Coordinates of N, CA and C in Angstrom, one line a residue:
M10 N -84.2 -189.1 -117.3 CA -84.9 -187.8 -117.2 C -85.8 -187.7 -115.9
K11 N -86.0 -188.8 -115.3 CA -86.8 -188.8 -114.0 C -86.1 -187.9 -113.0
Q12 N -84.8 -188.0 -113.0 CA -84.0 -187.3 -112.0 C -84.1 -185.8 -112.2
C13 N -84.1 -185.4 -113.5 CA -84.3 -183.9 -113.8 C -85.6 -183.4 -113.4
L14 N -86.7 -184.2 -113.5 CA -88.0 -183.8 -113.1 C -88.0 -183.7 -111.6
K15 N -87.3 -184.6 -110.9 CA -87.2 -184.5 -109.4 C -86.5 -183.2 -109.1
T16 N -85.5 -182.8 -109.9 CA -84.7 -181.6 -109.6 C -85.6 -180.4 -109.7
A17 N -86.5 -180.4 -110.8 CA -87.4 -179.2 -111.0 C -88.3 -179.1 -109.8
A18 N -88.9 -180.2 -109.3 CA -89.8 -180.2 -108.2 C -89.1 -179.8 -106.9
A19 N -87.9 -180.3 -106.7 CA -87.2 -179.9 -105.5 C -86.8 -178.5 -105.4
L20 N -86.3 -177.9 -106.6 CA -85.9 -176.5 -106.6 C -87.1 -175.6 -106.5
A21 N -88.3 -176.0 -106.9 CA -89.4 -175.2 -106.8 C -89.8 -174.8 -105.4
V22 N -89.3 -175.6 -104.4 CA -89.6 -175.3 -103.0 C -88.6 -174.3 -102.4
L23 N -87.6 -173.9 -103.2 CA -86.6 -173.0 -102.7 C -87.3 -171.7 -102.2
M24 N -88.4 -171.3 -102.7 CA -89.1 -170.1 -102.3 C -89.5 -170.2 -100.9
L25 N -89.7 -171.4 -100.4 CA -90.1 -171.6 -99.0 C -89.0 -171.8 -98.0
A26 N -87.8 -172.1 -98.6 CA -86.6 -172.4 -97.7 C -85.3 -171.9 -98.3
I27 N -85.0 -170.7 -98.1 CA -83.8 -170.1 -98.6 C -82.7 -170.1 -97.5
P28 N -81.6 -170.8 -97.7 CA -80.6 -170.9 -96.6 C -79.8 -169.6 -96.4
A29 N -78.8 -169.6 -95.5 CA -78.1 -168.4 -95.1 C -77.6 -167.6 -96.3
E30 N -76.9 -168.3 -97.2 CA -76.4 -167.6 -98.5 C -77.4 -167.9 -99.6
G31 N -78.5 -167.0 -99.6 CA -79.5 -167.3 -100.5 C -80.4 -166.0 -100.8
S32 N -81.1 -166.0 -101.8 CA -82.0 -164.9 -102.2 C -83.1 -165.4 -103.1
V33 N -84.2 -164.6 -103.1 CA -85.3 -165.0 -104.0 C -85.1 -164.4 -105.4
N34 N -84.8 -163.1 -105.4 CA -84.8 -162.4 -106.7 C -83.4 -161.8 -107.1
K35 N -82.3 -162.2 -106.3 CA -81.0 -161.7 -106.6 C -80.0 -162.8 -106.8
S36 N -78.9 -162.5 -107.5 CA -77.9 -163.5 -107.7 C -77.1 -163.6 -106.4
V37 N -76.4 -164.8 -106.3 CA -75.6 -165.1 -105.1 C -74.2 -165.4 -105.5
T38 N -73.2 -164.8 -104.8 CA -71.8 -165.1 -105.0 C -71.1 -165.6 -103.8
I39 N -70.3 -166.7 -104.0 CA -69.5 -167.2 -103.0 C -68.1 -166.8 -103.4
E40 N -67.4 -166.0 -102.5 CA -66.1 -165.4 -102.9 C -65.0 -166.4 -103.1
D41 N -64.0 -166.0 -103.8 CA -62.8 -166.8 -104.0 C -62.2 -167.3 -102.7
G42 N -61.9 -168.6 -102.6 CA -61.1 -169.1 -101.5 C -61.9 -169.3 -100.2
T43 N -63.2 -169.0 -100.2 CA -64.0 -169.1 -99.0 C -64.7 -170.4 -98.9
T44 N -65.3 -170.7 -97.7 CA -66.0 -171.9 -97.5 C -67.5 -171.6 -97.2
S45 N -68.4 -172.3 -97.8 CA -69.8 -172.0 -97.6 C -70.6 -173.3 -97.4
S46 N -71.7 -173.2 -96.7 CA -72.5 -174.4 -96.5 C -73.6 -174.7 -97.6
G47 N -73.6 -173.8 -98.6 CA -74.5 -173.9 -99.7 C -75.1 -172.6 -100.1
A48 N -75.7 -172.6 -101.3 CA -76.3 -171.3 -101.8 C -77.5 -171.6 -102.6
S49 N -78.5 -170.7 -102.6 CA -79.7 -170.9 -103.5 C -80.3 -169.6 -103.8
S50 N -81.0 -169.6 -104.9 CA -81.8 -168.5 -105.4 C -83.0 -169.0 -106.2
V51 N -83.9 -168.1 -106.5 CA -85.1 -168.5 -107.3 C -84.9 -167.8 -108.7
N52 N -84.8 -166.5 -108.7 CA -84.7 -165.8 -109.9 C -83.3 -165.1 -110.0
G53 N -82.2 -165.9 -109.9 CA -80.9 -165.3 -109.9 C -79.9 -166.3 -110.2
S54 N -78.7 -165.9 -110.6 CA -77.6 -166.8 -110.8 C -76.8 -167.1 -109.6
I55 N -76.0 -168.1 -109.6 CA -75.1 -168.4 -108.5 C -73.7 -168.6 -109.0
T56 N -72.8 -167.9 -108.4 CA -71.4 -167.9 -108.8 C -70.5 -168.4 -107.6
V57 N -69.7 -169.4 -107.8 CA -68.8 -169.9 -106.8 C -67.4 -169.5 -107.3
G58 N -66.7 -168.8 -106.4 CA -65.4 -168.3 -106.8 C -64.3 -169.4 -106.9
D59 N -63.2 -169.0 -107.5 CA -62.0 -169.9 -107.6 C -61.6 -170.4 -106.2
N60 N -61.3 -171.7 -106.2 CA -60.8 -172.4 -105.0 C -61.7 -172.3 -103.8
A61 N -62.9 -172.0 -104.0 CA -63.9 -172.0 -102.9 C -64.3 -173.4 -102.6
T62 N -64.8 -173.7 -101.4 CA -65.3 -175.0 -101.0 C -66.8 -174.8 -100.5
V63 N -67.7 -175.6 -101.1 CA -69.1 -175.5 -100.8 C -69.5 -176.9 -100.3
T64 N -69.9 -177.0 -99.0 CA -70.2 -178.3 -98.4 C -71.7 -178.7 -98.6
G65 N -72.5 -177.8 -99.0 CA -73.9 -178.2 -99.3 C -74.3 -177.9 -100.7
D66 N -75.6 -178.1 -101.0 CA -76.0 -178.0 -102.4 C -76.1 -176.5 -102.9
I67 N -75.9 -176.4 -104.2 CA -76.1 -175.1 -104.9 C -77.3 -175.3 -105.8
G68 N -78.3 -174.4 -105.7 CA -79.5 -174.5 -106.5 C -80.2 -173.2 -106.8
T69 N -80.7 -173.1 -108.0 CA -81.6 -172.0 -108.4 C -82.6 -172.5 -109.3
V70 N -83.6 -171.7 -109.6 CA -84.7 -172.1 -110.5 C -84.5 -171.4 -111.8
N71 N -84.4 -170.1 -111.8 CA -84.2 -169.4 -113.1 C -82.8 -168.6 -113.0
G72 N -81.8 -169.3 -113.4 CA -80.5 -168.7 -113.4 C -79.4 -169.7 -113.7
T73 N -78.2 -169.1 -114.1 CA -77.0 -169.9 -114.4 C -76.2 -170.2 -113.2
I74 N -75.5 -171.3 -113.1 CA -74.6 -171.6 -112.1 C -73.2 -171.6 -112.7
R75 N -72.3 -170.9 -112.1 CA -70.9 -170.8 -112.5 C -70.0 -171.2 -111.4
V76 N -69.1 -172.2 -111.6 CA -68.2 -172.6 -110.6 C -66.8 -172.4 -111.0
G77 N -66.0 -171.6 -110.2 CA -64.7 -171.2 -110.6 C -63.6 -172.3 -110.5
A78 N -62.5 -172.0 -111.1 CA -61.4 -172.9 -111.1 C -60.9 -173.4 -109.7
G79 N -60.8 -174.7 -109.6 CA -60.2 -175.3 -108.4 C -61.2 -175.4 -107.3
A80 N -62.5 -175.0 -107.5 CA -63.5 -175.1 -106.4 C -63.9 -176.5 -106.2
V81 N -64.4 -176.8 -105.0 CA -64.9 -178.1 -104.6 C -66.4 -177.9 -104.1
I82 N -67.3 -178.6 -104.8 CA -68.7 -178.4 -104.5 C -69.4 -179.8 -104.4
V83 N -70.6 -179.8 -103.9 CA -71.4 -181.0 -103.9 C -72.3 -181.1 -105.2
D84 N -73.6 -180.8 -105.1 CA -74.5 -180.8 -106.2 C -74.7 -179.4 -106.7
A85 N -74.8 -179.3 -108.0 CA -75.2 -178.0 -108.6 C -76.5 -178.3 -109.5
E86 N -77.6 -177.6 -109.2 CA -78.9 -177.9 -109.8 C -79.6 -176.6 -110.2
T87 N -80.1 -176.5 -111.4 CA -80.9 -175.4 -111.8 C -82.0 -176.0 -112.7
V88 N -83.0 -175.2 -113.0 CA -84.1 -175.6 -113.9 C -84.0 -174.9 -115.2
N89 N -84.0 -173.5 -115.2 CA -83.9 -172.8 -116.4 C -82.6 -172.0 -116.4
G90 N -81.5 -172.6 -116.8 CA -80.2 -172.0 -116.8 C -79.1 -173.0 -117.1
S91 N -77.9 -172.5 -117.4 CA -76.8 -173.4 -117.7 C -76.0 -173.7 -116.4
V92 N -75.2 -174.7 -116.5 CA -74.2 -175.0 -115.5 C -72.8 -175.0 -116.1
R93 N -72.0 -174.1 -115.6 CA -70.6 -173.9 -116.2 C -69.6 -174.2 -115.2
I94 N -68.8 -175.2 -115.4 CA -67.8 -175.7 -114.5 C -66.4 -175.4 -115.1
A95 N -65.6 -174.7 -114.3 CA -64.2 -174.3 -114.8 C -63.3 -175.5 -114.6
K96 N -62.0 -175.2 -114.9 CA -61.0 -176.3 -114.8 C -60.7 -176.7 -113.3
N97 N -60.3 -178.0 -113.2 CA -59.9 -178.5 -111.9 C -60.9 -178.5 -110.8
V98 N -62.2 -178.4 -111.2 CA -63.3 -178.4 -110.2 C -63.6 -179.9 -109.8
K99 N -64.0 -180.1 -108.5 CA -64.5 -181.4 -108.1 C -65.9 -181.2 -107.6
A100 N -66.8 -182.0 -108.2 CA -68.3 -181.9 -107.9 C -68.9 -183.3 -107.9
E101 N -70.1 -183.3 -107.4 CA -70.9 -184.6 -107.4 C -71.8 -184.6 -108.6
D102 N -73.1 -184.3 -108.4 CA -74.1 -184.3 -109.5 C -74.2 -182.9 -110.1
L103 N -74.4 -182.8 -111.4 CA -74.7 -181.6 -112.1 C -76.0 -181.8 -112.9
E104 N -77.0 -180.9 -112.7 CA -78.3 -181.1 -113.3 C -78.9 -179.8 -113.7
T105 N -79.6 -179.8 -114.9 CA -80.5 -178.7 -115.2 C -81.6 -179.3 -116.1
V106 N -82.6 -178.5 -116.4 CA -83.7 -179.0 -117.3 C -83.6 -178.3 -118.6
N107 N -83.5 -177.0 -118.6 CA -83.4 -176.2 -119.8 C -82.1 -175.4 -119.8
G108 N -81.0 -176.0 -120.3 CA -79.8 -175.3 -120.3 C -78.6 -176.2 -120.6
A109 N -77.5 -175.7 -121.0 CA -76.3 -176.4 -121.3 C -75.5 -176.7 -120.0
I110 N -74.7 -177.7 -120.1 CA -73.7 -178.1 -119.1 C -72.3 -178.1 -119.7
D111 N -71.4 -177.3 -119.2 CA -70.1 -177.2 -119.8 C -69.1 -177.5 -118.7
I112 N -68.3 -178.5 -118.9 CA -67.3 -179.0 -117.9 C -65.9 -178.7 -118.3
G113 N -65.2 -178.0 -117.6 CA -63.8 -177.5 -118.0 C -62.8 -178.6 -117.8
E114 N -61.6 -178.3 -118.2 CA -60.4 -179.2 -118.2 C -60.1 -179.8 -116.8
N115 N -59.9 -181.1 -116.8 CA -59.4 -181.8 -115.6 C -60.4 -181.7 -114.4
A116 N -61.7 -181.4 -114.7 CA -62.7 -181.4 -113.7 C -63.1 -182.9 -113.4
E117 N -63.4 -183.1 -112.1 CA -63.8 -184.5 -111.7 C -65.3 -184.4 -111.2
I118 N -66.2 -185.1 -111.9 CA -67.6 -185.2 -111.4 C -67.8 -186.6 -110.9
S119 N -68.1 -186.8 -109.7 CA -68.2 -188.1 -109.1 C -69.6 -188.8 -109.2
G120 N -70.6 -188.0 -109.7 CA -71.9 -188.5 -109.9 C -72.4 -188.5 -111.4
D121 N -73.6 -188.0 -111.6 CA -74.2 -187.9 -112.9 C -74.2 -186.5 -113.4
V122 N -74.3 -186.4 -114.8 CA -74.5 -185.1 -115.5 C -75.7 -185.2 -116.3
S123 N -76.7 -184.4 -116.2 CA -77.9 -184.5 -116.9 C -78.6 -183.2 -117.2
T124 N -79.2 -183.1 -118.4 CA -80.1 -182.0 -118.8 C -81.1 -182.6 -119.7
V125 N -82.2 -181.9 -119.9 CA -83.2 -182.3 -120.9 C -83.0 -181.6 -122.2
N126 N -83.0 -180.2 -122.1 CA -82.8 -179.4 -123.3 C -81.6 -178.6 -123.2
G127 N -80.5 -179.2 -123.7 CA -79.2 -178.5 -123.7 C -78.0 -179.3 -124.0
A128 N -77.0 -178.7 -124.5 CA -75.8 -179.4 -124.9 C -75.0 -179.8 -123.6
I129 N -74.2 -180.8 -123.8 CA -73.3 -181.2 -122.7 C -71.9 -181.3 -123.3
T130 N -70.9 -180.6 -122.7 CA -69.5 -180.6 -123.2 C -68.6 -181.0 -122.1
L131 N -67.7 -181.9 -122.4 CA -66.6 -182.3 -121.5 C -65.3 -182.0 -122.2
R132 N -64.5 -181.2 -121.5 CA -63.2 -180.8 -122.1 C -62.1 -181.6 -121.6
N133 N -60.9 -181.4 -122.1 CA -59.7 -182.2 -122.0 C -59.4 -182.6 -120.5
G134 N -59.3 -183.9 -120.3 CA -59.0 -184.4 -119.0 C -60.1 -184.5 -118.0
S135 N -61.3 -184.0 -118.3 CA -62.4 -184.1 -117.4 C -62.9 -185.5 -117.3
S136 N -63.6 -185.8 -116.2 CA -64.2 -187.2 -116.1 C -65.5 -187.1 -115.3
V137 N -66.4 -188.1 -115.7 CA -67.6 -188.3 -115.0 C -67.7 -189.7 -114.5
A138 N -68.0 -190.0 -113.3 CA -67.9 -191.3 -112.7 C -69.1 -192.1 -113.1
D139 N -70.3 -191.5 -113.3 CA -71.5 -192.2 -113.6 C -72.0 -191.9 -115.0
D140 N -73.2 -191.5 -115.2 CA -73.8 -191.3 -116.5 C -73.9 -189.9 -116.9
V141 N -74.0 -189.7 -118.3 CA -74.2 -188.4 -118.9 C -75.4 -188.6 -119.8
E142 N -76.4 -187.6 -119.6 CA -77.7 -187.9 -120.3 C -78.3 -186.5 -120.7
N143 N -78.9 -186.5 -121.9 CA -79.8 -185.4 -122.3 C -80.8 -185.9 -123.2
V144 N -81.8 -185.1 -123.7 CA -82.7 -185.4 -124.7 C -82.5 -184.7 -126.0
N145 N -82.5 -183.4 -125.9 CA -82.2 -182.5 -127.0 C -80.9 -181.7 -126.8
G146 N -80.0 -181.9 -127.6 CA -78.7 -181.1 -127.4 C -77.5 -182.0 -127.7
D147 N -76.5 -181.4 -128.3 CA -75.3 -182.2 -128.6 C -74.5 -182.6 -127.4
I148 N -73.8 -183.7 -127.5 CA -72.9 -184.2 -126.4 C -71.5 -184.3 -127.0
S149 N -70.6 -183.6 -126.4 CA -69.2 -183.6 -126.9 C -68.2 -184.0 -125.8
L150 N -67.4 -185.0 -126.1 CA -66.3 -185.4 -125.2 C -65.0 -185.3 -126.0
T151 N -64.1 -184.4 -125.4 CA -62.8 -184.2 -126.0 C -61.7 -184.6 -125.0
A152 N -61.0 -185.7 -125.3 CA -60.0 -186.2 -124.4 C -60.6 -186.4 -122.9
A153 N -61.8 -186.8 -122.8 CA -62.5 -186.9 -121.6 C -63.0 -188.3 -121.4
R154 N -63.4 -188.6 -120.1 CA -63.8 -190.0 -119.8 C -65.2 -190.0 -119.0
V155 N -66.1 -190.8 -119.5 CA -67.4 -191.0 -118.8 C -67.4 -192.5 -118.5
A156 N -67.4 -192.8 -117.2 CA -67.3 -194.2 -116.8 C -68.6 -195.0 -117.0
G157 N -69.8 -194.3 -117.0 CA -71.1 -194.9 -117.2 C -71.5 -194.8 -118.6
D158 N -72.9 -194.7 -118.8 CA -73.5 -194.6 -120.1 C -73.6 -193.1 -120.6
V159 N -73.6 -192.9 -121.9 CA -73.9 -191.6 -122.5 C -75.2 -191.8 -123.3
T160 N -76.2 -191.0 -123.0 CA -77.5 -191.2 -123.6 C -78.1 -189.9 -124.1
T161 N -78.6 -190.0 -125.3 CA -79.4 -188.8 -125.9 C -80.5 -189.4 -126.7
T162 N -81.4 -188.5 -127.2 CA -82.5 -188.8 -128.1 C -82.3 -188.2 -129.4
S163 N -82.1 -186.9 -129.4 CA -82.1 -186.1 -130.7 C -80.8 -185.4 -130.9
G164 N -79.8 -185.5 -130.0 CA -78.6 -184.7 -130.1 C -77.5 -185.5 -130.9
D165 N -76.6 -184.7 -131.5 CA -75.4 -185.3 -132.0 C -74.4 -185.7 -130.9
V166 N -73.6 -186.7 -131.1 CA -72.6 -187.1 -130.1 C -71.3 -187.2 -130.8
E167 N -70.3 -186.6 -130.2 CA -68.9 -186.7 -130.8 C -67.9 -187.0 -129.7
L168 N -67.1 -188.0 -130.0 CA -65.9 -188.4 -129.1 C -64.7 -188.0 -129.9
A169 N -63.8 -187.2 -129.3 CA -62.6 -186.8 -130.0 C -61.4 -186.9 -129.1
D170 N -60.2 -187.0 -129.7 CA -58.9 -186.9 -129.0 C -58.8 -188.0 -128.0
G171 N -59.2 -189.2 -128.3 CA -59.0 -190.3 -127.4 C -60.0 -190.4 -126.2
A172 N -61.1 -189.7 -126.4 CA -62.2 -189.8 -125.3 C -62.7 -191.2 -125.2
S173 N -63.2 -191.5 -124.0 CA -63.7 -192.9 -123.8 C -65.0 -192.9 -123.0
I174 N -65.8 -194.0 -123.2 CA -67.0 -194.3 -122.5 C -66.9 -195.7 -121.9
G175 N -67.1 -195.8 -120.6 CA -67.0 -197.1 -120.0 C -68.2 -198.0 -120.2
G176 N -69.4 -197.3 -120.3 CA -70.6 -198.1 -120.5 C -71.0 -198.1 -122.0
D177 N -72.3 -197.9 -122.2 CA -72.9 -197.9 -123.5 C -73.1 -196.4 -124.0
L178 N -73.1 -196.2 -125.3 CA -73.5 -195.0 -126.0 C -74.9 -195.3 -126.5
V179 N -75.9 -194.6 -126.0 CA -77.3 -194.9 -126.3 C -78.0 -193.7 -127.0
V180 N -78.6 -194.0 -128.1 CA -79.5 -193.0 -128.8 C -80.9 -193.6 -128.7
E181 N -81.7 -193.0 -127.9 CA -83.0 -193.5 -127.7 C -84.0 -193.1 -128.8
K182 N -85.1 -193.9 -128.9 CA -86.1 -193.6 -129.9 C -86.9 -192.4 -129.5
A183 N -87.1 -191.5 -130.4 CA -87.9 -190.3 -130.2 C -89.4 -190.7 -130.2
G184 N -90.1 -190.2 -129.2 CA -91.5 -190.6 -129.1 C -92.5 -189.4 -128.9
G185 N -93.8 -189.6 -129.1 CA -94.7 -188.5 -128.8 C -95.0 -187.7 -130.1
M186 N -96.1 -187.0 -130.0 CA -96.5 -186.2 -131.2 C -95.9 -184.8 -131.3
F187 N -95.1 -184.5 -130.3 CA -94.5 -183.1 -130.2 C -93.1 -183.1 -130.7
W188 N -92.5 -184.2 -131.2 CA -91.1 -184.1 -131.5 C -90.9 -183.4 -132.9
G189 N -91.8 -183.5 -133.8 CA -91.7 -182.8 -135.0 C -90.4 -183.0 -135.8
R190 N -89.7 -182.0 -136.1 CA -88.5 -182.1 -136.9 C -87.5 -183.0 -136.2
E191 N -87.3 -182.9 -134.9 CA -86.3 -183.6 -134.2 C -86.6 -185.1 -134.2
K192 N -87.8 -185.5 -134.4 CA -88.2 -186.9 -134.5 C -87.7 -187.4 -135.9
R193 N -87.8 -186.6 -136.9 CA -87.4 -187.0 -138.3 C -85.9 -186.9 -138.5
R194 N -85.3 -186.0 -137.9 CA -83.8 -185.8 -138.1 C -83.0 -187.0 -137.6
K195 N -82.0 -187.4 -138.4 CA -81.1 -188.4 -137.9 C -79.9 -187.7 -137.1
P196 N -79.8 -188.1 -135.8 CA -78.6 -187.6 -135.1 C -77.3 -188.1 -135.7
K197 N -76.2 -187.3 -135.5 CA -74.9 -187.7 -136.1 C -74.1 -188.2 -134.9
V198 N -73.5 -189.4 -135.0 CA -72.6 -190.0 -134.0 C -71.2 -190.2 -134.6
V199 N -70.2 -189.6 -134.0 CA -68.9 -189.7 -134.5 C -68.0 -190.2 -133.4
I200 N -67.3 -191.3 -133.6 CA -66.4 -191.9 -132.7 C -65.0 -191.7 -133.3
G201 N -64.3 -190.7 -132.8 CA -63.1 -190.2 -133.4 C -61.8 -191.1 -133.2
P202 N -60.7 -190.6 -133.8 CA -59.4 -191.4 -133.7 C -59.0 -191.7 -132.2
G203 N -58.7 -192.9 -131.9 CA -58.2 -193.3 -130.6 C -59.2 -193.3 -129.5
C204 N -60.5 -193.1 -129.9 CA -61.6 -193.1 -128.9 C -62.1 -194.5 -128.7
R205 N -62.8 -194.7 -127.6 CA -63.2 -196.0 -127.2 C -64.6 -196.0 -126.5
V206 N -65.4 -196.9 -127.0 CA -66.7 -197.2 -126.3 C -66.6 -198.6 -125.8
E207 N -66.4 -198.8 -124.5 CA -66.2 -200.1 -124.0 C -67.5 -201.0 -124.0
G208 N -68.6 -200.3 -123.9 CA -69.9 -201.1 -124.0 C -70.3 -201.1 -125.5
K209 N -71.6 -201.0 -125.7 CA -72.1 -201.1 -127.1 C -72.7 -199.7 -127.5
L210 N -72.8 -199.5 -128.8 CA -73.6 -198.4 -129.3 C -75.0 -199.0 -129.5
R211 N -75.9 -198.6 -128.5 CA -77.3 -199.0 -128.6 C -78.1 -198.0 -129.3
L212 N -78.4 -198.3 -130.5 CA -79.1 -197.3 -131.4 C -80.5 -197.7 -131.6
E213 N -81.4 -197.1 -130.9 CA -82.8 -197.4 -130.9 C -83.5 -196.6 -132.1
R214 N -82.8 -195.8 -132.8 CA -83.2 -195.2 -134.0 C -82.0 -195.1 -135.0
E215 N -82.3 -194.8 -136.2 CA -81.2 -194.7 -137.2 C -80.5 -193.4 -137.0
V216 N -79.2 -193.4 -137.1 CA -78.3 -192.3 -137.0 C -77.3 -192.2 -138.2
E217 N -76.6 -191.1 -138.3 CA -75.5 -191.0 -139.2 C -74.3 -191.4 -138.4
L218 N -73.8 -192.6 -138.6 CA -72.7 -193.2 -137.8 C -71.4 -193.2 -138.5
Y219 N -70.4 -192.6 -137.8 CA -69.0 -192.5 -138.3 C -68.1 -193.0 -137.2
I220 N -67.2 -194.0 -137.6 CA -66.3 -194.6 -136.6 C -64.9 -194.5 -137.2
S221 N -64.0 -193.9 -136.5 CA -62.6 -193.9 -137.0 C -62.0 -195.3 -137.1
E222 N -61.1 -195.4 -138.1 CA -60.4 -196.7 -138.2 C -59.6 -197.1 -137.0
T223 N -59.2 -196.1 -136.2 CA -58.4 -196.4 -135.0 C -59.2 -196.3 -133.7
A224 N -60.6 -196.2 -133.8 CA -61.4 -196.2 -132.6 C -61.8 -197.7 -132.3
E225 N -62.3 -197.9 -131.1 CA -62.7 -199.2 -130.6 C -64.1 -199.1 -130.0
V226 N -65.0 -200.0 -130.5 CA -66.4 -200.0 -129.9 C -66.7 -201.5 -129.6
G227 N -67.6 -201.7 -128.6 CA -67.9 -203.0 -128.2 C -69.0 -203.6 -129.0
G228 N -69.4 -203.0 -130.1 CA -70.5 -203.5 -131.0 C -71.6 -202.5 -131.2
V229 N -72.4 -202.8 -132.1 CA -73.6 -201.9 -132.4 C -74.8 -202.8 -132.4
T230 N -75.8 -202.3 -131.7 CA -77.1 -203.1 -131.6 C -78.3 -202.1 -131.8
G231 N -79.4 -202.7 -132.1 CA -80.7 -201.9 -132.3 C -81.0 -201.8 -133.7
E232 N -81.3 -200.6 -134.2 CA -81.8 -200.4 -135.5 C -80.6 -200.4 -136.6
M233 N -79.4 -200.5 -136.1 CA -78.3 -200.5 -137.0 C -77.2 -201.5 -136.6
S234 N -76.3 -201.8 -137.4 CA -75.2 -202.7 -137.1 C -73.8 -202.0 -137.4
L235 N -72.8 -202.7 -137.0 CA -71.4 -202.1 -137.3 C -71.2 -202.0 -138.8
A236 N -71.8 -202.8 -139.6 CA -71.7 -202.7 -141.0 C -72.3 -201.4 -141.6
D237 N -73.2 -200.8 -140.9 CA -73.8 -199.5 -141.3 C -72.9 -198.3 -141.1
A238 N -71.8 -198.5 -140.3 CA -71.0 -197.3 -140.0 C -70.1 -196.9 -141.1
V239 N -69.9 -195.7 -141.3 CA -68.9 -195.1 -142.2 C -67.5 -195.1 -141.5
R240 N -66.6 -195.8 -142.0 CA -65.2 -195.7 -141.4 C -64.4 -194.6 -142.0
F241 N -63.6 -193.9 -141.2 CA -62.8 -192.8 -141.8 C -61.4 -192.9 -141.2
A242 N -60.5 -192.3 -142.0 CA -59.1 -192.3 -141.6 C -58.5 -191.1 -141.0
G243 N -59.1 -189.9 -141.3 CA -58.5 -188.6 -140.9 C -59.0 -188.3 -139.5
A244 N -58.8 -187.0 -139.1 CA -59.2 -186.5 -137.8 C -60.7 -186.5 -137.7
R245 N -61.4 -186.2 -138.7 CA -62.8 -186.1 -138.7 C -63.4 -186.7 -140.0
P246 N -64.6 -187.1 -140.0 CA -65.2 -187.7 -141.3 C -65.5 -186.6 -142.3

């Protein structure tokens, strides 16, 4: 989450340095099939059209980022807003603080995917080369691949349709006096049929753990063991 905090600080200076395709209080659009050196806003959304190429960063403070099908971008960063990636997109890092990240089919993310308060969804055939991380919000991988770790604190995690994680699946311990209900609630972790966690399930707090009889995991450590998992035979527990 240190990276997300850096993102918030970096984007806050956008008001002092708005590039050619940028605005303070309006949304910005990069048209279909065009090439851009980057785009930014402070109180507006950013839309990248289908098959567009963006060679610089995309960033806003208060707004959603949408990237159209087949586009190629570098980093997409916002503070208060979602990041929505369509199918067949190529990108590096995707980051927000308060918002969901939705990655479409066959998208390729060569860096990290992170948010603090928001769900993360990877759809069929999508891949992330490094880590996927949030604090509050569900994480869902459907026929998708994360080469690094997948980490959450209070969110549910589900792997489905042969999804895989190359590193560890980590559920961190909730801390601080402000967690309230989320600190008491047990997250639900489901490793579905044909899915694989090549590293370990590192559970720093108790969870509701379900592992398909046809799934593979490299072990369970922390507050629970593999013996605590509920094994199931169908598509879902």
